[in-house]
Short mmCIF file of C-alpha atoms in Angstrom, two decimals:
data_model
loop_
_atom_site.label_atom_id
_atom_site.label_comp_id
_atom_site.label_asym_id
_atom_site.label_seq_id
_atom_site.Cartn_x
_atom_site.Cartn_y
_atom_site.Cartn_z
CA MET A 1 0.14 -0.14 -0.08
CA THR A 2 1.28 3.34 -0.74
CA SER A 3 2.45 5.35 2.27
CA PRO A 4 -0.12 8.09 3.61
CA PHE A 5 2.98 10.30 4.04
CA ARG A 6 3.77 9.98 0.20
CA LEU A 7 0.13 10.53 -0.67
CA LEU A 8 0.30 13.68 1.54
CA ALA A 9 3.62 14.88 -0.13
CA THR A 10 2.49 14.30 -3.75
CA GLY A 11 -0.89 16.01 -2.95
CA GLY A 12 0.68 19.28 -1.30
CA GLY A 13 -1.12 21.23 1.37
CA LEU A 14 -4.78 20.85 1.96
CA ARG A 15 -5.17 18.90 -1.32
CA GLY A 16 -2.90 16.13 -0.12
CA ALA A 17 -4.92 16.52 3.15
CA LEU A 18 -7.80 15.58 1.34
CA TRP A 19 -6.50 12.50 0.14
CA LEU A 20 -5.61 11.45 3.61
CA LEU A 21 -9.04 12.28 4.89
CA LEU A 22 -10.26 9.58 2.65
CA LEU A 23 -7.78 7.18 4.28
CA ALA A 24 -8.58 8.47 7.75
CA PRO A 25 -9.71 4.66 8.95
CA LEU A 26 -6.01 3.57 8.10
CA LEU A 27 -4.42 6.56 9.82
CA ALA A 28 -6.06 6.94 13.41
CA PRO A 29 -7.31 4.53 15.75
CA GLY A 30 -8.60 2.20 13.18
CA MET A 31 -5.31 0.52 13.98
CA LEU A 32 -6.35 0.26 17.58
CA THR A 33 -7.65 -3.41 17.43
CA PRO A 34 -10.47 -4.57 19.91
CA ALA A 35 -8.36 -7.70 20.35
CA LEU A 36 -5.58 -5.68 21.84
CA ALA A 37 -6.35 -7.02 25.51
CA GLN A 38 -5.75 -10.45 24.16
CA GLY A 39 -2.49 -9.57 22.67
CA GLU A 40 -3.55 -10.02 19.07
CA ALA A 41 -2.21 -6.92 17.61
CA PRO A 42 -0.21 -3.73 18.82
CA ILE A 43 -1.76 -0.21 18.76
CA ARG A 44 -0.03 1.38 15.57
CA MET A 45 0.40 5.02 15.55
CA ARG A 46 1.53 7.43 12.88
CA ILE A 47 3.33 10.58 14.06
CA VAL A 48 4.08 13.79 12.15
CA GLY A 49 6.96 15.15 14.00
CA GLY A 50 9.05 18.48 14.06
CA LEU A 51 11.48 19.86 11.56
CA ALA A 52 13.80 17.28 9.71
CA ASP A 53 17.54 17.15 10.23
CA VAL A 54 17.90 19.35 13.51
CA SER A 55 18.89 17.71 16.65
CA GLN A 56 15.43 17.76 18.18
CA TYR A 57 14.00 15.43 15.50
CA VAL A 58 17.16 13.38 14.77
CA ARG A 59 18.32 12.70 18.36
CA TYR A 60 15.09 12.73 20.27
CA GLU A 61 11.84 12.62 18.42
CA GLU A 62 12.63 9.96 15.79
CA PRO A 63 14.35 7.37 18.03
CA PHE A 64 11.69 7.85 20.47
CA TRP A 65 8.69 6.81 18.37
CA ARG A 66 10.50 4.45 16.26
CA GLU A 67 12.18 2.24 19.23
CA ARG A 68 11.51 3.68 22.73
CA ILE A 69 7.71 3.69 22.75
CA ALA A 70 7.81 -0.06 21.64
CA GLN A 71 10.52 -0.69 24.15
CA ALA A 72 8.38 0.93 27.00
CA THR A 73 5.44 -1.06 26.18
CA ASN A 74 6.74 -4.36 25.34
CA GLY A 75 5.67 -3.89 21.90
CA ARG A 76 2.07 -3.11 22.55
CA ILE A 77 2.50 0.23 20.86
CA VAL A 78 4.37 0.63 17.49
CA ALA A 79 4.95 3.90 15.87
CA GLU A 80 6.06 5.46 12.61
CA ILE A 81 7.10 9.17 12.26
CA ALA A 82 7.78 11.53 9.48
CA PRO A 83 9.08 15.27 9.82
CA PHE A 84 6.24 17.59 9.01
CA ASP A 85 8.56 19.58 6.50
CA ARG A 86 8.94 16.37 4.56
CA SER A 87 5.33 15.29 4.67
CA GLY A 88 3.96 17.94 2.14
CA ILE A 89 2.24 19.73 5.15
CA ARG A 90 2.23 23.52 5.27
CA GLY A 91 3.10 24.37 8.96
CA GLN A 92 0.14 26.84 9.04
CA GLU A 93 -2.16 23.99 8.44
CA MET A 94 -1.17 21.48 11.11
CA LEU A 95 -3.80 22.47 13.77
CA SER A 96 -6.49 22.36 11.24
CA LEU A 97 -5.49 18.98 10.06
CA MET A 98 -5.35 17.75 13.59
CA ARG A 99 -8.57 19.11 14.19
CA LEU A 100 -10.14 17.19 11.15
CA GLY A 101 -8.45 13.94 12.34
CA VAL A 102 -6.26 13.83 9.15
CA VAL A 103 -3.14 14.18 11.41
CA SER A 104 -3.90 12.07 14.41
CA PHE A 105 -0.67 12.93 16.31
CA GLY A 106 1.06 16.01 15.26
CA THR A 107 3.81 18.57 16.01
CA ALA A 108 3.13 22.22 15.39
CA LEU A 109 5.64 25.23 15.58
CA LEU A 110 4.02 28.01 17.59
CA ALA A 111 5.60 30.76 15.63
CA VAL A 112 4.26 29.21 12.44
CA VAL A 113 0.71 28.54 13.59
CA SER A 114 0.61 31.99 15.40
CA THR A 115 0.06 33.60 11.94
CA GLU A 116 -3.60 32.20 12.34
CA GLU A 117 -3.47 32.02 16.17
CA PRO A 118 -1.38 34.97 17.40
CA GLU A 119 -2.26 34.16 21.14
CA PHE A 120 -0.04 31.06 20.93
CA ASN A 121 2.90 33.03 20.36
CA ALA A 122 2.78 34.91 23.56
CA ILE A 123 4.95 32.35 25.42
CA ASP A 124 7.93 33.16 23.11
CA LEU A 125 7.50 36.72 21.88
CA PRO A 126 10.96 38.26 21.26
CA ALA A 127 12.47 39.93 24.48
CA VAL A 128 10.16 37.96 26.76
CA ASN A 129 12.68 34.96 27.67
CA PRO A 130 16.23 36.15 27.73
CA ASP A 131 17.41 32.86 28.93
CA MET A 132 16.35 29.37 29.76
CA ALA A 133 15.27 29.98 33.28
CA ALA A 134 12.90 32.73 32.07
CA LEU A 135 11.62 30.47 29.27
CA ARG A 136 10.96 27.51 31.97
CA ARG A 137 8.88 30.05 33.91
CA SER A 138 7.03 31.28 30.99
CA ALA A 139 6.03 28.06 29.86
CA ALA A 140 5.00 26.65 33.05
CA ALA A 141 2.65 29.84 33.62
CA PHE A 142 1.25 29.46 30.24
CA ARG A 143 0.95 25.83 29.63
CA GLY A 144 -2.76 25.46 31.10
CA HIS A 145 -4.26 28.18 29.01
CA LEU A 146 -2.28 26.50 26.02
CA SER A 147 -3.87 23.13 26.80
CA GLU A 148 -7.45 24.68 27.19
CA THR A 149 -7.22 26.64 24.13
CA LEU A 150 -6.13 23.70 21.91
CA ARG A 151 -8.89 21.59 23.31
CA ASP A 152 -11.56 24.26 22.95
CA ARG A 153 -10.68 25.61 19.38
CA TYR A 154 -9.04 22.57 17.71
CA ASP A 155 -10.09 19.37 19.50
CA VAL A 156 -6.38 18.76 20.18
CA GLU A 157 -4.97 17.22 23.44
CA LEU A 158 -1.84 18.75 24.21
CA LEU A 159 0.93 16.04 25.17
CA GLY A 160 4.06 18.01 24.98
CA VAL A 161 5.81 21.26 24.69
CA TYR A 162 9.08 21.14 22.79
CA VAL A 163 11.88 23.95 22.50
CA TYR A 164 14.67 24.63 20.25
CA PRO A 165 18.14 26.35 21.24
CA ALA A 166 18.14 30.12 21.67
CA GLN A 167 18.04 32.33 18.71
CA VAL A 168 20.57 35.22 19.30
CA VAL A 169 22.22 38.07 17.24
CA PHE A 170 25.42 37.38 15.15
CA CYS A 171 27.06 40.35 13.36
CA ARG A 172 29.85 40.93 11.11
CA ARG A 173 31.09 44.03 12.96
CA PRO A 174 31.85 44.50 16.70
CA PHE A 175 29.16 45.58 19.12
CA ALA A 176 29.05 45.73 22.86
CA ARG A 177 25.45 46.04 23.55
CA LEU A 178 21.86 45.78 22.14
CA ALA A 179 21.90 49.63 21.64
CA ASP A 180 24.79 49.46 19.22
CA LEU A 181 22.62 47.50 16.78
CA ALA A 182 20.95 50.69 15.85
CA GLY A 183 21.34 51.58 12.11
CA ARG A 184 22.09 48.06 11.01
CA ARG A 185 20.35 45.69 8.54
CA ILE A 186 19.46 42.43 10.62
CA ARG A 187 18.01 39.24 9.25
CA THR A 188 14.67 38.28 11.08
CA SER A 189 12.28 35.48 10.76
CA SER A 190 9.14 36.86 12.26
CA VAL A 191 6.83 39.83 12.72
CA GLY A 192 7.76 40.16 16.37
CA GLN A 193 11.38 40.14 15.63
CA SER A 194 10.96 42.58 13.07
CA GLU A 195 9.03 45.03 15.44
CA MET A 196 11.69 44.54 18.26
CA PHE A 197 14.68 45.63 16.15
CA THR A 198 12.65 48.37 14.17
CA ALA A 199 12.00 49.82 17.81
CA LEU A 200 15.83 49.35 18.47
CA GLY A 201 16.57 51.75 15.52
CA ALA A 202 17.71 48.94 13.19
CA THR A 203 16.26 47.81 9.92
CA PRO A 204 14.72 44.19 9.83
CA VAL A 205 15.02 42.00 6.71
CA VAL A 206 13.24 38.83 6.55
CA ILE A 207 15.44 36.24 5.01
CA PRO A 208 14.98 32.36 4.88
CA PHE A 209 17.26 30.43 6.86
CA ALA A 210 19.18 28.81 4.01
CA GLU A 211 19.99 32.18 2.76
CA ILE A 212 21.50 33.79 5.82
CA VAL A 213 25.15 33.30 5.14
CA SER A 214 24.88 34.44 1.33
CA ALA A 215 23.10 37.48 2.49
CA ILE A 216 25.77 38.29 5.03
CA ARG A 217 28.42 37.84 2.53
CA SER A 218 26.79 40.02 -0.17
CA GLY A 219 26.01 42.57 2.35
CA VAL A 220 22.29 42.36 2.14
CA VAL A 221 22.42 42.36 5.86
CA GLU A 222 25.21 42.60 8.41
CA CYS A 223 23.59 40.77 11.43
CA ALA A 224 21.21 37.73 11.69
CA VAL A 225 19.07 36.31 14.39
CA THR A 226 19.19 32.50 14.54
CA GLY A 227 20.15 29.55 16.77
CA THR A 228 23.47 29.47 18.54
CA LEU A 229 24.35 26.09 17.16
CA SER A 230 22.39 25.99 13.88
CA GLY A 231 24.06 29.39 12.97
CA ASN A 232 27.53 27.43 13.69
CA ASP A 233 26.26 24.58 11.32
CA ILE A 234 25.62 26.80 8.44
CA GLY A 235 29.04 28.65 8.85
CA LEU A 236 28.00 31.97 10.42
CA HIS A 237 31.07 31.86 12.70
CA GLU A 238 33.20 32.21 9.19
CA VAL A 239 31.31 35.41 8.19
CA THR A 240 30.53 37.20 11.40
CA THR A 241 32.85 38.18 14.37
CA HIS A 242 30.52 38.83 17.31
CA VAL A 243 27.57 37.08 18.77
CA HIS A 244 25.18 38.34 21.57
CA GLY A 245 24.43 36.01 24.61
CA MET A 246 20.88 37.02 25.03
CA ALA A 247 18.17 35.02 23.61
CA ILE A 248 15.82 36.93 21.43
CA THR A 249 13.41 34.02 20.84
CA TRP A 250 13.70 30.31 21.13
CA GLY A 251 11.52 28.39 19.08
CA LEU A 252 8.77 26.25 20.73
CA SER A 253 6.42 23.65 19.37
CA ILE A 254 3.52 21.66 20.75
CA PHE A 255 3.07 17.89 20.44
CA GLY A 256 -0.64 16.88 20.50
CA ALA A 257 -3.25 14.32 19.47
CA ASN A 258 -6.87 14.71 17.75
CA LEU A 259 -9.12 14.46 20.66
CA GLY A 260 -11.34 11.77 19.22
CA THR A 261 -8.22 9.51 18.45
CA TRP A 262 -6.95 10.24 21.87
CA ASN A 263 -9.94 9.36 23.63
CA ALA A 264 -10.36 6.14 21.57
CA LEU A 265 -7.22 4.78 23.00
CA PRO A 266 -7.46 2.50 26.17
CA GLU A 267 -6.56 4.05 29.19
CA TRP A 268 -3.21 2.26 29.81
CA ALA A 269 -2.09 3.37 26.36
CA ARG A 270 -3.13 7.23 27.19
CA SER A 271 -1.34 7.03 30.56
CA THR A 272 1.79 5.49 29.09
CA ILE A 273 2.03 7.88 26.07
CA ARG A 274 1.57 10.74 28.39
CA SER A 275 4.04 9.69 30.88
CA GLU A 276 6.69 8.91 28.08
CA VAL A 277 6.23 12.04 26.26
CA ALA A 278 6.80 13.91 29.29
CA LYS A 279 10.30 12.21 29.72
CA LEU A 280 11.09 12.97 26.04
CA GLU A 281 9.94 16.60 26.61
CA ALA A 282 12.33 16.99 29.62
CA GLU A 283 15.05 15.51 27.45
CA ILE A 284 14.49 17.98 24.62
CA TRP A 285 14.46 21.00 27.26
CA ASP A 286 17.78 20.00 28.67
CA ALA A 287 19.18 19.55 25.24
CA ALA A 288 18.14 22.86 24.10
CA ASP A 289 19.63 24.40 27.11
CA ARG A 290 23.13 22.68 26.68
CA GLU A 291 23.18 23.09 22.71
CA THR A 292 22.69 26.87 23.42
CA GLY A 293 25.48 27.07 25.36
CA GLU A 294 27.43 24.79 23.15
CA GLY A 295 26.56 26.78 20.12
CA LEU A 296 28.23 29.98 21.89
CA ALA A 297 31.18 27.85 22.92
CA CYS A 298 31.80 26.50 19.29
CA ASN A 299 31.52 29.87 17.77
CA ALA A 300 33.94 31.22 19.97
CA GLY A 301 36.38 28.48 19.67
CA GLN A 302 36.18 27.26 23.42
CA PRO A 303 37.35 23.74 24.52
CA ASN A 304 33.80 22.60 25.46
CA CYS A 305 32.58 22.67 21.81
CA GLN A 306 31.81 19.09 21.18
CA ASN A 307 29.22 18.77 18.24
CA GLY A 308 30.10 21.89 16.19
CA ARG A 309 33.03 23.86 14.35
CA ARG A 310 35.26 26.02 16.35
CA GLY A 311 35.37 29.60 15.46
CA THR A 312 36.97 32.62 16.61
CA MET A 313 33.97 34.82 17.59
CA VAL A 314 33.53 37.10 20.40
CA VAL A 315 30.63 36.40 22.73
CA VAL A 316 29.08 39.63 23.74
CA PRO A 317 28.06 39.42 27.47
CA VAL A 318 24.54 40.37 28.64
CA THR A 319 25.00 43.66 30.59
CA ALA A 320 22.51 45.44 33.07
CA GLU A 321 21.80 48.09 30.27
CA ASP A 322 20.82 45.19 27.99
CA GLU A 323 18.46 43.89 30.48
CA GLN A 324 16.82 47.30 30.96
CA ARG A 325 16.73 47.73 27.37
CA ARG A 326 15.14 44.33 26.76
CA ARG A 327 12.36 45.15 29.08
CA GLN A 328 11.56 48.38 27.66
CA LEU A 329 11.36 46.75 24.15
CA LEU A 330 8.99 44.36 25.40
CA THR A 331 6.66 46.88 27.16
CA ASP A 332 6.79 49.58 24.72
CA SER A 333 6.95 47.81 21.28
CA VAL A 334 6.81 44.14 21.15
CA LEU A 335 3.94 43.69 23.55
CA PRO A 336 1.76 46.46 22.17
CA GLY A 337 2.41 45.01 18.72
CA TRP A 338 1.30 41.50 19.74
CA VAL A 339 -1.97 42.94 21.18
CA ARG A 340 -2.75 44.95 18.05
CA ARG A 341 -2.59 41.47 16.21
CA CYS A 342 -4.17 39.50 18.76
CA GLY A 343 -7.21 41.54 20.30
CA ALA A 344 -8.78 41.87 23.88
CA ASP A 345 -8.80 38.11 24.44
CA CYS A 346 -5.11 38.02 24.29
CA VAL A 347 -4.76 40.84 26.80
CA ASP A 348 -6.95 38.97 29.31
CA ALA A 349 -4.87 35.69 28.68
CA TRP A 350 -1.69 37.34 29.02
CA ASN A 351 -2.54 39.20 32.36
CA LYS A 352 -4.01 36.24 33.73
CA THR A 353 -1.02 33.76 32.99
CA LEU A 354 2.15 35.61 32.00
CA ALA A 355 1.78 38.99 33.76
CA PRO A 356 2.24 37.51 37.32
CA ALA A 357 5.53 35.81 36.22
CA LEU A 358 6.89 38.64 34.19
CA GLY A 359 5.65 41.55 36.02
CA VAL A 360 4.58 43.25 32.76
CA ARG A 361 0.88 43.53 32.12
CA ALA A 362 -0.69 44.12 28.61
CA ARG A 363 -2.97 46.84 27.91
CA PRO A 364 -5.75 46.95 25.39
CA GLU A 365 -5.21 49.03 22.22
#
């Protein structure tokens, strides 16, 4: 039988999704056999995972679903996984496909789905989480609201929240603090990042990840915001000289299940999947923290660089002035811009969840 993922890839976007909808009995709990209690057949799951080729998918998501879940259940659950960006799925459509049941178990990048649901990006707006400790507090504060909203609006059961390493500023000319970036052209990847650097006096330029190095070399931009280790992977340490230690954003994703599929699973399976995914989530968060530091170490050529290429960059430390400017950018530019895109309900959600943790309240426009 042709792989459902191949059908989706050849169909493309929602058109491919319609093909899968016709195959829904093959995709979801149709694989949950009534005779499972007698051991006649395992539960078979198909997972749409995160971004292909990055550490989170290759080192954690893929081996978890292909191997560990079967080991943890003595073969009673068997899973297949494909990264969403190689499955013909547009990231913006992931939650809608999960709501339809076309994707039974899927991973959605919050920054991508926030083009339709800007409320989801509250947890990782630029300037909100300058380090991992701050991000952990924000995620804990917002998780309950995120779970409830996914259930109410998309019929999705939240099972995990994953994080990529910190995105920081790389520049080809020296700088000593955030204020020095005024007047520079800076590669950004989101509306929120662009608003932040505009307020800082810089000129944001949205450029795809794969084109960052060529844009630096050609002078289209002289700085770029991207991951500490992914920037090293593409060779930014060879075309830039300074990298800032403050996280601008991180890159969060949610892993969840179509609610109908989830409720159709036997209780033991739901309990096992939830507890095992919680372990996977903890591993991914610890890895993102570790890889953030290792990315900086590799770019600077420090001895603790293990998985990257050693450069000779200067790591610009975060100063008290930077911290003060970050909060100003959040309160005066980033948060008001998000409120304009998101509306009154988002103001309420922020003030109930994140304001107590951050000490920053949102105000309606």
